Short mmCIF file of C-alpha atoms and ligand atoms in Angstrom, two decimals:
data_model
loop_
_atom_site.label_atom_id
_atom_site.label_comp_id
_atom_site.label_asym_id
_atom_site.label_seq_id
_atom_site.Cartn_x
_atom_site.Cartn_y
_atom_site.Cartn_z
CA MET A 4 22.23 -6.40 7.21
CA GLN A 5 23.53 -9.85 8.05
CA THR A 6 25.06 -12.52 5.80
CA ILE A 7 24.84 -16.15 6.87
CA HIS A 8 25.17 -19.63 5.44
CA TYR A 9 24.68 -22.94 7.20
CA LYS A 10 24.64 -25.10 4.06
CA ASN A 11 24.57 -28.81 4.87
CA ALA A 12 24.57 -28.16 8.61
CA VAL A 13 22.59 -30.93 10.24
CA VAL A 14 20.22 -29.58 12.93
CA LYS A 15 20.90 -31.48 16.14
CA GLY A 16 20.70 -31.27 19.93
CA GLU A 17 18.36 -29.65 22.41
CA LEU A 18 17.03 -26.11 22.55
CA GLN A 19 14.73 -24.08 24.77
CA VAL A 20 13.23 -21.20 22.79
CA PRO A 21 12.38 -17.88 24.53
CA GLY A 22 9.06 -17.15 26.19
CA ASP A 23 5.75 -16.90 24.36
CA LYS A 24 5.10 -13.40 23.03
CA SER A 25 1.30 -13.52 23.39
CA ILE A 26 1.46 -14.88 26.94
CA SER A 27 4.24 -12.45 28.00
CA HIS A 28 2.10 -9.47 26.91
CA ARG A 29 -0.94 -10.80 28.74
CA ALA A 30 1.02 -11.59 31.93
CA VAL A 31 2.19 -7.95 32.13
CA MET A 32 -1.28 -6.68 31.26
CA LEU A 33 -3.10 -8.76 33.89
CA GLY A 34 -0.34 -8.16 36.45
CA SER A 35 -0.83 -4.40 35.92
CA ILE A 36 -4.65 -4.50 35.91
CA ALA A 37 -4.57 -6.53 39.15
CA GLU A 38 -3.75 -4.95 42.49
CA GLY A 39 -0.58 -6.03 44.29
CA LYS A 40 2.38 -8.14 43.30
CA THR A 41 2.72 -10.33 40.21
CA SER A 42 5.89 -12.35 39.52
CA ILE A 43 6.54 -13.57 35.98
CA THR A 44 9.16 -16.16 35.02
CA GLY A 45 10.17 -17.04 31.44
CA PHE A 46 9.19 -13.58 30.13
CA LEU A 47 10.12 -12.75 26.53
CA ASN A 48 12.51 -9.79 26.46
CA GLY A 49 11.60 -8.98 22.86
CA GLU A 50 10.96 -5.45 21.61
CA ASP A 51 7.17 -5.91 21.44
CA CYS A 52 6.79 -7.08 25.04
CA LEU A 53 9.14 -4.37 26.30
CA ARG A 54 6.81 -1.79 24.73
CA THR A 55 3.96 -3.22 26.84
CA ILE A 56 6.08 -2.89 30.00
CA ASP A 57 7.00 0.75 29.16
CA ILE A 58 3.33 1.61 28.71
CA PHE A 59 2.29 0.29 32.12
CA GLU A 60 5.18 2.13 33.78
CA GLN A 61 3.76 5.32 32.25
CA LEU A 62 0.43 4.42 33.86
CA GLY A 63 2.02 4.30 37.33
CA VAL A 64 2.76 0.57 37.64
CA THR A 65 6.17 -0.40 39.10
CA ILE A 66 7.89 -3.06 36.95
CA GLU A 67 11.36 -4.52 37.55
CA THR A 68 12.95 -6.82 34.97
CA GLU A 69 15.92 -9.08 35.63
CA GLY A 70 16.70 -11.46 32.80
CA THR A 71 13.48 -13.32 32.09
CA ASN A 72 12.01 -12.54 35.52
CA VAL A 73 9.58 -9.66 35.87
CA GLU A 74 8.24 -8.29 39.16
CA ILE A 75 5.15 -6.09 38.99
CA GLU A 76 3.72 -4.01 41.84
CA SER A 77 0.49 -2.36 40.76
CA PRO A 78 -2.02 -0.08 42.47
CA GLY A 79 -4.65 -1.78 40.26
CA ILE A 80 -6.47 -0.44 37.19
CA LEU A 81 -8.73 1.90 39.19
CA ASN A 82 -5.68 3.72 40.61
CA TRP A 83 -3.54 4.17 37.50
CA THR A 84 -2.18 7.64 36.80
CA LYS A 85 -2.72 9.68 33.62
CA PRO A 86 0.32 9.35 31.35
CA THR A 87 2.11 12.57 30.44
CA GLU A 88 3.25 11.32 27.02
CA GLU A 89 1.88 9.17 24.20
CA LEU A 90 1.79 5.43 24.85
CA TYR A 91 4.05 4.07 22.09
CA ALA A 92 3.38 0.47 20.99
CA GLY A 93 6.25 0.37 18.46
CA ASN A 94 5.66 -2.51 16.00
CA SER A 95 3.32 -4.40 18.32
CA GLY A 96 -0.26 -4.95 17.15
CA THR A 97 -1.00 -6.96 20.29
CA THR A 98 0.09 -4.07 22.54
CA ALA A 99 -1.92 -1.46 20.61
CA ARG A 100 -5.15 -3.39 20.19
CA LEU A 101 -5.29 -4.97 23.66
CA MET A 102 -4.36 -1.65 25.31
CA LEU A 103 -7.31 0.05 23.57
CA GLY A 104 -9.61 -2.52 25.19
CA ILE A 105 -7.96 -2.12 28.59
CA LEU A 106 -7.94 1.68 28.49
CA ALA A 107 -11.59 1.94 27.31
CA GLY A 108 -12.84 1.48 30.88
CA ALA A 109 -9.80 2.68 32.86
CA PRO A 110 -9.95 6.02 34.73
CA VAL A 111 -7.31 7.71 32.49
CA GLU A 112 -7.00 9.46 29.13
CA ALA A 113 -4.15 8.44 26.82
CA THR A 114 -3.00 8.49 23.21
CA MET A 115 -1.82 5.21 21.69
CA SER A 116 0.75 5.45 18.87
CA GLY A 117 3.00 3.08 16.92
CA ASP A 118 5.72 2.84 14.29
CA ALA A 119 5.07 3.30 10.55
CA SER A 120 4.01 -0.34 10.03
CA LEU A 121 1.63 -0.38 12.99
CA SER A 122 0.22 3.04 12.04
CA SER A 123 -0.96 1.59 8.74
CA ARG A 124 -2.61 -1.52 10.26
CA PRO A 125 -6.40 -1.59 10.78
CA MET A 126 -7.62 -0.52 14.23
CA ASP A 127 -11.32 -0.31 13.32
CA ARG A 128 -11.60 -4.03 14.09
CA VAL A 129 -11.28 -3.03 17.77
CA THR A 130 -12.63 0.53 17.76
CA ILE A 131 -15.98 -0.58 16.23
CA PRO A 132 -16.88 -3.05 19.03
CA LEU A 133 -15.34 -0.84 21.74
CA ARG A 134 -17.49 2.13 20.62
CA LYS A 135 -20.54 -0.16 20.78
CA MET A 136 -19.61 -0.67 24.44
CA GLY A 137 -19.57 3.11 24.94
CA ALA A 138 -15.82 3.76 24.55
CA SER A 139 -14.66 7.29 23.79
CA ILE A 140 -12.00 7.06 21.04
CA GLU A 141 -10.83 9.92 18.85
CA GLU A 142 -8.74 9.47 15.73
CA LYS A 143 -6.48 12.06 14.14
CA SER A 144 -7.04 10.71 10.62
CA ASP A 145 -10.32 9.81 8.90
CA ALA A 146 -9.71 6.09 9.04
CA ASP A 147 -9.36 4.44 12.44
CA LEU A 148 -5.57 4.29 12.40
CA LEU A 149 -3.07 5.09 15.16
CA PRO A 150 -2.57 7.51 16.82
CA LEU A 151 -5.86 7.18 18.71
CA THR A 152 -6.82 9.05 21.86
CA ILE A 153 -8.91 7.07 24.31
CA LYS A 154 -10.66 8.42 27.38
CA GLY A 155 -11.76 5.83 29.90
CA THR A 156 -15.51 5.86 30.47
CA LYS A 157 -18.39 3.80 31.82
CA LEU A 158 -18.93 0.81 29.51
CA ASN A 159 -21.82 -1.52 28.85
CA GLY A 160 -21.51 -5.22 28.03
CA ILE A 161 -22.27 -6.33 24.46
CA THR A 162 -22.65 -9.50 22.43
CA TYR A 163 -20.38 -9.15 19.43
CA LYS A 164 -19.95 -11.33 16.37
CA SER A 165 -16.36 -10.80 15.28
CA PRO A 166 -15.92 -10.60 11.48
CA VAL A 167 -12.36 -12.00 11.82
CA ALA A 168 -10.94 -14.87 13.88
CA SER A 169 -8.55 -12.55 15.72
CA ALA A 170 -7.38 -13.01 19.29
CA GLN A 171 -6.43 -9.35 19.38
CA VAL A 172 -10.04 -8.33 18.66
CA LYS A 173 -11.50 -10.89 21.09
CA SER A 174 -9.00 -9.90 23.81
CA ALA A 175 -9.62 -6.15 23.47
CA ILE A 176 -13.36 -6.75 23.92
CA LEU A 177 -12.90 -9.14 26.87
CA PHE A 178 -10.54 -6.70 28.63
CA ALA A 179 -13.09 -3.92 28.14
CA GLY A 180 -15.77 -6.37 29.33
CA LEU A 181 -13.95 -6.75 32.65
CA GLN A 182 -14.88 -3.10 33.38
CA ALA A 183 -18.27 -3.10 31.56
CA GLU A 184 -21.66 -3.38 33.20
CA GLY A 185 -23.21 -6.85 32.84
CA LYS A 186 -21.96 -9.56 30.51
CA THR A 187 -19.82 -9.25 27.37
CA SER A 188 -19.65 -12.06 24.79
CA VAL A 189 -17.53 -12.48 21.66
CA HIS A 190 -18.58 -14.95 18.96
CA GLU A 191 -16.05 -16.10 16.35
CA ASP A 192 -16.53 -18.33 13.29
CA THR A 193 -13.34 -20.19 14.17
CA VAL A 194 -11.77 -20.01 17.59
CA SER A 195 -8.64 -17.84 17.83
CA ARG A 196 -5.86 -18.26 20.43
CA ASP A 197 -7.37 -18.23 23.94
CA HIS A 198 -4.49 -16.98 26.11
CA THR A 199 -6.51 -13.98 27.31
CA GLU A 200 -9.37 -16.20 28.52
CA GLN A 201 -6.88 -18.54 30.26
CA MET A 202 -4.99 -15.73 31.97
CA LEU A 203 -8.11 -13.73 32.96
CA ARG A 204 -9.48 -16.87 34.58
CA TYR A 205 -6.16 -17.57 36.32
CA PHE A 206 -6.20 -14.05 37.80
CA GLY A 207 -9.73 -14.68 39.15
CA ALA A 208 -11.99 -13.08 36.51
CA ASN A 209 -15.38 -14.63 35.71
CA VAL A 210 -14.83 -15.95 32.17
CA GLN A 211 -16.88 -18.61 30.39
CA THR A 212 -15.94 -20.30 27.14
CA ASP A 213 -18.04 -22.54 24.95
CA ASP A 214 -16.47 -23.59 21.66
CA THR A 215 -16.31 -20.34 19.61
CA VAL A 216 -17.92 -18.06 22.24
CA ALA A 217 -16.00 -16.33 25.04
CA SER A 218 -17.85 -14.33 27.72
CA ILE A 219 -16.85 -12.25 30.73
CA GLN A 220 -18.82 -10.69 33.59
CA GLN A 221 -17.90 -7.33 35.03
CA GLY A 222 -15.30 -8.06 37.70
CA GLU A 223 -14.10 -6.94 41.09
CA MET A 224 -10.48 -5.75 41.36
CA LEU A 225 -8.22 -8.72 40.48
CA THR A 226 -5.18 -9.55 42.61
CA GLY A 227 -1.59 -10.36 41.57
CA ARG A 228 -0.39 -13.90 40.81
CA LYS A 229 2.73 -15.89 39.90
CA VAL A 230 2.88 -16.62 36.16
CA HIS A 231 5.19 -18.94 34.23
CA VAL A 232 5.52 -18.17 30.51
CA PRO A 233 6.26 -21.26 28.36
CA GLY A 234 8.47 -21.14 25.25
CA ASP A 235 6.82 -19.67 22.16
CA ILE A 236 5.62 -22.31 19.69
CA SER A 237 5.78 -19.62 16.98
CA SER A 238 9.52 -19.22 17.67
CA ALA A 239 9.99 -22.99 18.00
CA ALA A 240 8.37 -23.32 14.54
CA PHE A 241 11.52 -21.91 12.88
CA PHE A 242 13.60 -24.71 14.38
CA MET A 243 10.97 -27.37 13.69
CA VAL A 244 11.18 -26.36 10.04
CA ALA A 245 15.00 -26.25 10.22
CA ALA A 246 14.94 -29.93 11.26
CA GLY A 247 12.50 -30.60 8.43
CA LEU A 248 14.74 -28.99 5.83
CA VAL A 249 18.06 -30.75 6.44
CA PRO A 250 18.36 -34.54 5.98
CA GLY A 251 19.79 -36.29 9.05
CA SER A 252 18.43 -33.69 11.48
CA SER A 253 17.06 -34.63 14.89
CA LEU A 254 16.18 -31.89 17.38
CA THR A 255 14.54 -31.67 20.82
CA LEU A 256 12.68 -28.49 21.81
CA THR A 257 11.89 -28.28 25.55
CA ASN A 258 9.35 -26.19 27.50
CA VAL A 259 7.26 -25.28 24.43
CA GLY A 260 3.73 -23.91 24.87
CA LEU A 261 1.24 -26.44 23.49
CA ASN A 262 -2.04 -24.57 23.78
CA PRO A 263 -4.32 -26.35 21.25
CA THR A 264 -5.31 -22.99 19.72
CA ARG A 265 -1.63 -22.63 18.64
CA THR A 266 -0.54 -26.15 17.65
CA GLY A 267 -1.66 -26.15 14.00
CA ILE A 268 2.04 -26.22 13.00
CA ILE A 269 2.44 -29.65 14.64
CA ASP A 270 -0.57 -31.02 12.75
CA VAL A 271 0.75 -29.71 9.43
CA LEU A 272 4.33 -30.92 9.93
CA LYS A 273 3.03 -34.41 10.74
CA ARG A 274 0.84 -34.39 7.62
CA MET A 275 3.85 -33.31 5.54
CA GLY A 276 5.71 -36.38 6.82
CA LEU A 277 8.12 -34.94 9.42
CA GLY A 278 8.69 -37.04 12.55
CA VAL A 279 7.09 -35.05 15.43
CA ASP A 280 6.68 -36.51 18.94
CA VAL A 281 5.28 -34.58 21.88
CA THR A 282 6.19 -35.69 25.43
CA ASP A 283 6.34 -34.44 29.05
CA ALA A 284 3.08 -32.49 28.68
CA THR A 285 2.02 -30.58 31.81
CA THR A 286 -0.13 -27.48 32.44
CA GLU A 287 1.04 -24.25 34.08
CA ASN A 288 -1.34 -21.38 34.82
CA GLY A 289 -3.86 -22.90 32.42
CA GLU A 290 -1.35 -23.26 29.56
CA PRO A 291 -0.20 -26.71 28.33
CA VAL A 292 3.59 -27.08 28.02
CA GLY A 293 5.76 -29.95 26.75
CA THR A 294 8.74 -31.23 24.77
CA ILE A 295 8.75 -31.63 20.99
CA GLN A 296 11.10 -34.08 19.30
CA LEU A 297 11.67 -33.62 15.55
CA THR A 298 13.17 -36.16 13.15
CA HIS A 299 13.82 -35.35 9.50
CA ARG A 300 11.94 -37.38 6.90
CA PRO A 301 11.11 -36.75 3.22
CA LEU A 302 8.18 -34.34 2.89
CA GLN A 303 5.09 -34.04 0.76
CA GLY A 304 2.88 -31.03 -0.10
CA VAL A 305 -0.42 -30.50 1.75
CA GLU A 306 -3.46 -28.22 1.72
CA ILE A 307 -3.73 -25.81 4.66
CA ALA A 308 -7.10 -24.06 5.01
CA GLY A 309 -10.20 -23.36 7.09
CA GLU A 310 -10.21 -23.79 10.87
CA LEU A 311 -6.52 -24.64 10.87
CA ILE A 312 -5.51 -21.14 9.74
CA PRO A 313 -5.95 -19.23 13.05
CA ARG A 314 -4.06 -22.07 14.80
CA LEU A 315 -0.91 -21.40 12.72
CA ILE A 316 -1.39 -17.92 11.28
CA ASP A 317 2.08 -16.69 12.36
CA GLU A 318 3.78 -19.88 11.10
CA LEU A 319 2.65 -19.58 7.47
CA PRO A 320 5.80 -17.77 6.22
CA ILE A 321 8.10 -20.50 7.57
CA ILE A 322 5.73 -23.26 6.41
CA ALA A 323 5.94 -21.73 2.90
CA LEU A 324 9.73 -22.12 3.01
CA LEU A 325 9.40 -25.76 4.10
CA ALA A 326 6.89 -26.40 1.31
CA THR A 327 9.58 -25.54 -1.27
CA GLN A 328 11.29 -28.76 -0.13
CA ALA A 329 8.14 -30.93 -0.12
CA LYS A 330 7.22 -33.07 -3.09
CA GLY A 331 4.15 -31.80 -4.95
CA LYS A 332 1.89 -28.83 -4.36
CA THR A 333 1.22 -27.05 -1.05
CA ILE A 334 -1.89 -24.87 -1.10
CA ILE A 335 -2.48 -22.26 1.62
CA LYS A 336 -5.92 -20.61 1.52
CA ASP A 337 -8.40 -18.75 3.78
CA ALA A 338 -5.42 -16.75 5.07
CA ALA A 339 -6.20 -13.22 3.80
CA GLU A 340 -5.35 -11.97 7.34
CA LEU A 341 -1.70 -12.42 6.32
CA ARG A 342 -2.10 -9.28 4.21
CA VAL A 343 -2.57 -7.08 7.32
CA LYS A 344 0.22 -8.44 9.52
CA GLU A 345 3.50 -6.57 10.22
CA THR A 346 3.76 -6.45 6.43
CA ASP A 347 1.66 -8.02 3.65
CA ARG A 348 3.05 -11.49 4.33
CA ILE A 349 1.53 -13.04 1.18
CA ALA A 350 3.31 -10.54 -1.09
CA ALA A 351 6.51 -10.48 0.97
CA VAL A 352 6.92 -14.27 1.31
CA THR A 353 6.18 -14.79 -2.39
CA ASN A 354 8.66 -12.09 -3.47
CA GLU A 355 11.48 -13.21 -1.21
CA LEU A 356 11.18 -16.95 -1.83
CA THR A 357 10.93 -16.34 -5.60
CA LYS A 358 14.23 -14.41 -5.40
CA ILE A 359 16.03 -17.53 -4.14
CA GLY A 360 14.51 -19.90 -6.67
CA ALA A 361 11.20 -21.07 -5.19
CA ASN A 362 8.24 -21.85 -7.42
CA ILE A 363 5.54 -19.96 -5.49
CA GLU A 364 2.44 -17.97 -6.48
CA ALA A 365 0.44 -15.50 -4.42
CA THR A 366 -3.35 -15.81 -4.36
CA PRO A 367 -5.78 -13.28 -2.80
CA ASP A 368 -5.99 -15.34 0.40
CA GLY A 369 -2.86 -17.45 0.42
CA MET A 370 -0.08 -19.02 -1.61
CA VAL A 371 0.57 -22.04 -3.81
CA ILE A 372 4.04 -23.57 -3.56
CA HIS A 373 5.32 -26.17 -6.02
CA GLY A 374 8.07 -28.38 -4.61
CA LEU A 375 10.65 -29.61 -4.69
CA THR A 376 13.01 -26.85 -5.87
CA PRO A 377 16.68 -26.27 -5.04
CA LEU A 378 17.23 -22.83 -3.51
CA LYS A 379 20.08 -20.48 -4.35
CA GLY A 380 21.51 -17.70 -2.19
CA GLY A 381 21.02 -13.97 -2.44
CA THR A 382 19.69 -10.94 -0.61
CA MET A 383 16.34 -11.30 1.13
CA ASP A 384 14.43 -8.36 2.59
CA SER A 385 12.80 -8.62 6.02
CA TYR A 386 10.40 -5.74 5.28
CA GLY A 387 10.98 -4.90 8.96
CA ASP A 388 8.96 -8.06 9.78
CA HIS A 389 10.63 -10.35 12.34
CA ARG A 390 9.08 -13.51 10.92
CA LEU A 391 10.30 -12.69 7.39
CA GLY A 392 13.81 -12.05 8.76
CA MET A 393 13.87 -15.44 10.52
CA MET A 394 12.46 -17.21 7.44
CA ALA A 395 15.47 -15.87 5.50
CA GLY A 396 17.85 -17.04 8.24
CA ILE A 397 16.43 -20.58 8.17
CA ALA A 398 16.53 -20.64 4.35
CA SER A 399 20.33 -20.31 4.58
CA LEU A 400 20.43 -23.92 5.86
CA ILE A 401 19.68 -25.21 2.36
CA THR A 402 20.67 -22.49 -0.13
CA SER A 403 23.63 -23.12 -2.44
CA ASP A 404 25.13 -19.69 -1.62
CA PRO A 405 24.96 -17.38 1.42
CA ILE A 406 21.85 -15.38 2.32
CA THR A 407 22.11 -11.68 3.14
CA ILE A 408 19.20 -10.53 5.28
CA GLU A 409 18.29 -6.85 4.84
CA GLY A 410 16.91 -5.43 8.08
CA ALA A 411 17.80 -8.43 10.25
CA ALA A 412 17.63 -6.29 13.44
CA CYS A 413 13.81 -6.56 13.47
CA ILE A 414 14.21 -10.19 14.60
CA ASP A 415 14.65 -8.70 18.12
CA ILE A 416 10.91 -8.04 18.10
CA SER A 417 10.15 -11.64 19.05
CA TYR A 418 13.43 -13.61 19.18
CA PRO A 419 16.54 -11.63 20.24
CA SER A 420 18.67 -14.81 20.59
CA PHE A 421 17.64 -16.26 17.20
CA PHE A 422 21.09 -16.28 15.56
CA LYS A 423 22.77 -17.58 18.72
CA ASP A 424 20.25 -20.42 18.91
CA LEU A 425 20.69 -21.18 15.19
CA GLU A 426 24.42 -21.40 15.79
CA THR A 427 23.85 -23.76 18.75
CA VAL A 428 21.87 -26.35 16.79
CA THR A 429 24.01 -26.28 13.63
CA LYS A 430 27.61 -26.80 12.78
CA LYS A 431 28.68 -23.90 10.62
CA SER A 432 30.07 -25.13 7.31
CA LEU A 433 31.64 -21.88 6.05
C1 LIG B 102 -1.75 -12.33 18.61
C2 LIG B 102 -2.75 -12.64 17.76
C3 LIG B 102 -2.57 -12.85 16.31
C4 LIG B 102 -1.11 -13.06 15.96
C5 LIG B 102 -0.20 -12.09 16.66
C6 LIG B 102 -0.35 -12.21 18.15
C7 LIG B 102 -2.06 -12.13 20.04
O1 LIG B 102 -3.04 -11.72 15.63
O2 LIG B 102 -0.94 -12.98 14.56
O3 LIG B 102 1.14 -12.33 16.30
O4 LIG B 102 -1.13 -12.15 20.88
O5 LIG B 102 -3.24 -11.97 20.35
P1 LIG B 102 -4.59 -11.56 15.26
O6 LIG B 102 -5.36 -11.55 16.52
O7 LIG B 102 -4.71 -10.25 14.54
O8 LIG B 102 -4.91 -12.73 14.38
#
């Protein structure tokens, strides 16, 4: 439990947010699949990514972490050792689902498990295509939920039409495809984040992409690389919104990942009226990186739907908070995936923002927010969901009374230095 209040604190200065969660996971995964030495800089030391490291250590990979530097020395996927205990993914859907794809064709047998939240999240979205490839997966319950025992076996390539625009599904299939005979292709209706394709290619795998289709050919053993992880745009989003909430704010965010499959938040903030300028753009290991400059301006409501949704799926809770301070109606639709995230984010965001005075309704696949409403203080529950915890923290910038966050510790999942960084860019008014 944590009580905070930054009322009237103008958001100013420069900040570098921690490393990208999706890219940090994939850097450790590819560095462990590949033979030899991989050096990672800018790694995110959040709970989720640390679970991924623990799992590869159990598979016989040597991993040393010092600050945000990670050194991996791997015998390569074909020489991993059988783990003696369950592989525990904690709260991390990315770890669990991508590991199932990786393990499907690896010469080991292992049981993947997770915490209570992860154990209730759907795994059939990956087990169905993996079984089509020949994977041997056994569940303890009737539904395909964790824990799942997977025994590496010979796989065949498939062409799969994914029913959801999910990078976790696409990535699990592509990782399995690396070990599968022939070619494996994943078709999506709308393209999801493509970090797996970028990183597989960077490590030397034969990956082709064409709009909403990603394909991979069975590969030789990959070899280690040097990887730089840019700052996480999903973490930066909390501070972009902070600058959007408080009049007079002006903030610079450096070294932010700008992969176009993730930048929907920038498009939406611009449409809402916030001043957003992107500069210094470069590319490192296939990933665009740059600086984002935010300037507060009055905001208006917008509609957020369709192809934009996968490009900002993790930002929708914090966008909902911002929408309470935008004039008019903000409509979020086509986002039913929010219901199967770390918690049901449609129900949780609606409940928690209503508690502090927002005018917000849940719909089956999104939310409708009527602005502009003053927000009061109170107790907000994180539901053990890091993004809900941070949404509550940012709300305290504009509430009339302090905010108490129940279960604030879960913020460590993706942003351990969140409160320190919030302190840095604000001047506490209490
Ligand atoms: C992620 C993909 C997204 C996202 C999650 C991270 C990834 O999930 O919400 O936080 O790293 O692949 P889905 O693939 O289920 O949409």
